[in-house]
PDB file of C-alpha atoms in Angstrom:
ATOM      1  CA  MET A   1     -10.777 -17.525  26.350  1.00  0.00           C
ATOM      2  CA  THR A   2      -8.416 -19.818  24.495  1.00  0.00           C
ATOM      3  CA  PRO A   3      -4.729 -18.938  24.097  1.00  0.00           C
ATOM      4  CA  VAL A   4      -5.259 -18.369  20.363  1.00  0.00           C
ATOM      5  CA  HIS A   5      -8.012 -15.842  20.981  1.00  0.00           C
ATOM      6  CA  PHE A   6      -5.956 -14.197  23.703  1.00  0.00           C
ATOM      7  CA  SER A   7      -2.934 -13.812  21.432  1.00  0.00           C
ATOM      8  CA  PHE A   8      -4.900 -12.210  18.601  1.00  0.00           C
ATOM      9  CA  SER A   9      -6.823  -9.977  20.982  1.00  0.00           C
ATOM     10  CA  SER A  10      -3.615  -8.856  22.655  1.00  0.00           C
ATOM     11  CA  ALA A  11      -1.962  -8.227  19.256  1.00  0.00           C
ATOM     12  CA  PHE A  12      -4.881  -6.007  18.253  1.00  0.00           C
ATOM     13  CA  ILE A  13      -4.873  -4.169  21.589  1.00  0.00           C
ATOM     14  CA  LEU A  14      -1.095  -3.632  21.405  1.00  0.00           C
ATOM     15  CA  GLY A  15      -1.449  -2.177  17.914  1.00  0.00           C
ATOM     16  CA  LEU A  16      -4.251   0.082  19.089  1.00  0.00           C
ATOM     17  CA  MET A  17      -2.249   1.247  22.098  1.00  0.00           C
ATOM     18  CA  GLY A  18       0.789   1.870  19.921  1.00  0.00           C
ATOM     19  CA  LEU A  19      -1.342   3.937  17.576  1.00  0.00           C
ATOM     20  CA  ALA A  20      -2.884   5.906  20.423  1.00  0.00           C
ATOM     21  CA  PHE A  21       0.171   6.553  22.585  1.00  0.00           C
ATOM     22  CA  HIS A  22       3.219   6.434  20.300  1.00  0.00           C
ATOM     23  CA  ARG A  23       2.439   8.949  17.575  1.00  0.00           C
ATOM     24  CA  THR A  24       5.830  10.418  16.800  1.00  0.00           C
ATOM     25  CA  HIS A  25       6.384   9.234  13.235  1.00  0.00           C
ATOM     26  CA  LEU A  26       3.968   8.509  10.428  1.00  0.00           C
ATOM     27  CA  LEU A  27       5.765   5.239   9.698  1.00  0.00           C
ATOM     28  CA  SER A  28       5.185   3.926  13.227  1.00  0.00           C
ATOM     29  CA  ALA A  29       1.490   4.815  12.982  1.00  0.00           C
ATOM     30  CA  LEU A  30       1.242   2.976   9.656  1.00  0.00           C
ATOM     31  CA  LEU A  31       2.988  -0.068  11.123  1.00  0.00           C
ATOM     32  CA  CYS A  32       0.543  -0.116  14.051  1.00  0.00           C
ATOM     33  CA  LEU A  33      -2.383   0.026  11.627  1.00  0.00           C
ATOM     34  CA  GLU A  34      -0.883  -2.806   9.588  1.00  0.00           C
ATOM     35  CA  GLY A  35      -0.406  -4.926  12.693  1.00  0.00           C
ATOM     36  CA  MET A  36      -4.024  -4.348  13.670  1.00  0.00           C
ATOM     37  CA  MET A  37      -5.223  -5.340  10.210  1.00  0.00           C
ATOM     38  CA  LEU A  38      -3.097  -8.500  10.173  1.00  0.00           C
ATOM     39  CA  SER A  39      -4.376  -9.574  13.581  1.00  0.00           C
ATOM     40  CA  LEU A  40      -7.943  -9.022  12.358  1.00  0.00           C
ATOM     41  CA  PHE A  41      -7.186 -11.051   9.224  1.00  0.00           C
ATOM     42  CA  ILE A  42      -5.787 -13.998  11.168  1.00  0.00           C
ATOM     43  CA  ALA A  43      -8.629 -13.887  13.702  1.00  0.00           C
ATOM     44  CA  LEU A  44     -11.230 -13.765  10.936  1.00  0.00           C
ATOM     45  CA  ALA A  45      -9.580 -16.628   9.070  1.00  0.00           C
ATOM     46  CA  ILE A  46      -9.436 -18.798  12.193  1.00  0.00           C
ATOM     47  CA  TRP A  47     -13.043 -17.939  13.005  1.00  0.00           C
ATOM     48  CA  ALA A  48     -14.135 -19.010   9.521  1.00  0.00           C
ATOM     49  CA  LEU A  49     -12.172 -22.257   9.860  1.00  0.00           C
ATOM     50  CA  GLN A  50     -13.632 -23.041  13.283  1.00  0.00           C
ATOM     51  CA  PHE A  51     -17.237 -22.705  12.149  1.00  0.00           C
ATOM     52  CA  GLU A  52     -16.555 -24.281   8.735  1.00  0.00           C
ATOM     53  CA  THR A  53     -18.660 -21.754   6.877  1.00  0.00           C
ATOM     54  CA  THR A  54     -18.125 -21.865   3.132  1.00  0.00           C
ATOM     55  CA  GLY A  55     -20.029 -18.657   2.432  1.00  0.00           C
ATOM     56  CA  PHE A  56     -17.855 -16.658   4.810  1.00  0.00           C
ATOM     57  CA  SER A  57     -14.484 -17.996   3.664  1.00  0.00           C
ATOM     58  CA  ALA A  58     -13.940 -15.130   1.192  1.00  0.00           C
ATOM     59  CA  ALA A  59     -14.151 -12.448   3.899  1.00  0.00           C
ATOM     60  CA  PRO A  60     -10.548 -12.833   5.156  1.00  0.00           C
ATOM     61  CA  MET A  61      -9.224 -12.509   1.601  1.00  0.00           C
ATOM     62  CA  LEU A  62     -11.330  -9.390   1.077  1.00  0.00           C
ATOM     63  CA  LEU A  63      -9.968  -7.933   4.323  1.00  0.00           C
ATOM     64  CA  LEU A  64      -6.428  -8.744   3.202  1.00  0.00           C
ATOM     65  CA  ALA A  65      -7.022  -7.000  -0.136  1.00  0.00           C
ATOM     66  CA  PHE A  66      -8.309  -3.877   1.629  1.00  0.00           C
ATOM     67  CA  SER A  67      -5.330  -4.039   3.975  1.00  0.00           C
ATOM     68  CA  ALA A  68      -2.940  -4.078   1.009  1.00  0.00           C
ATOM     69  CA  CYS A  69      -4.727  -1.065  -0.488  1.00  0.00           C
ATOM     70  CA  GLU A  70      -4.496   0.733   2.842  1.00  0.00           C
ATOM     71  CA  ALA A  71      -0.791  -0.017   3.100  1.00  0.00           C
ATOM     72  CA  SER A  72      -0.067   1.241  -0.408  1.00  0.00           C
ATOM     73  CA  ALA A  73      -2.028   4.451   0.178  1.00  0.00           C
ATOM     74  CA  GLY A  74      -0.221   4.964   3.481  1.00  0.00           C
ATOM     75  CA  LEU A  75       3.185   4.493   1.878  1.00  0.00           C
ATOM     76  CA  ALA A  76       2.256   6.935  -0.884  1.00  0.00           C
ATOM     77  CA  LEU A  77       1.291   9.498   1.768  1.00  0.00           C
ATOM     78  CA  LEU A  78       4.529   8.793   3.610  1.00  0.00           C
ATOM     79  CA  VAL A  79       6.608   9.436   0.492  1.00  0.00           C
ATOM     80  CA  ALA A  80       4.628  12.582  -0.325  1.00  0.00           C
ATOM     81  CA  THR A  81       5.049  14.048   3.157  1.00  0.00           C
ATOM     82  CA  ALA A  82       8.727  13.119   3.274  1.00  0.00           C
ATOM     83  CA  ARG A  83       9.273  14.933  -0.026  1.00  0.00           C
ATOM     84  CA  THR A  84       7.336  18.068   0.879  1.00  0.00           C
ATOM     85  CA  HIS A  85       8.210  18.410   4.585  1.00  0.00           C
ATOM     86  CA  GLY A  86      11.528  16.588   4.709  1.00  0.00           C
ATOM     87  CA  THR A  87      10.490  14.368   7.616  1.00  0.00           C
ATOM     88  CA  ASP A  88       7.712  12.022   8.687  1.00  0.00           C
ATOM     89  CA  ARG A  89       7.344  13.391  12.211  1.00  0.00           C
ATOM     90  CA  LEU A  90       3.694  14.018  12.945  1.00  0.00           C
ATOM     91  CA  GLN A  91       4.408  17.098  15.096  1.00  0.00           C
ATOM     92  CA  ASN A  92       5.893  18.918  12.079  1.00  0.00           C
ATOM     93  CA  LEU A  93       2.855  18.349   9.879  1.00  0.00           C
ATOM     94  CA  ASN A  94       0.417  21.261   9.896  1.00  0.00           C
ATOM     95  CA  LEU A  95      -2.885  20.340   8.259  1.00  0.00           C
ATOM     96  CA  LEU A  96      -4.062  23.945   8.089  1.00  0.00           C
ATOM     97  CA  GLN A  97      -1.169  24.960   5.875  1.00  0.00           C
ATOM     98  CA  CYS A  98      -1.539  24.522   2.098  1.00  0.00           C
TER      99      CYS A  98
END
């Protein structure tokens, strides 16, 4: 495994572990998801450059567009929960309550 592959794999794993084990605030969960998506974007872009595939070169840009949509939806949910509940702590959110 090259150092480049190791760094992107470890960035993805660290984001996944942060999402799994450090779930106190919604903002930290969203930042972990964004870090995972950015590591996937960079890994996919480097993979497309290594194999010099012209048909696959649009895939990293498509992933980046979906990542931007995910980030905007997450920030909208963060603002909505902060307005209704007063905090972004995940322990205070009750999904069964209307």
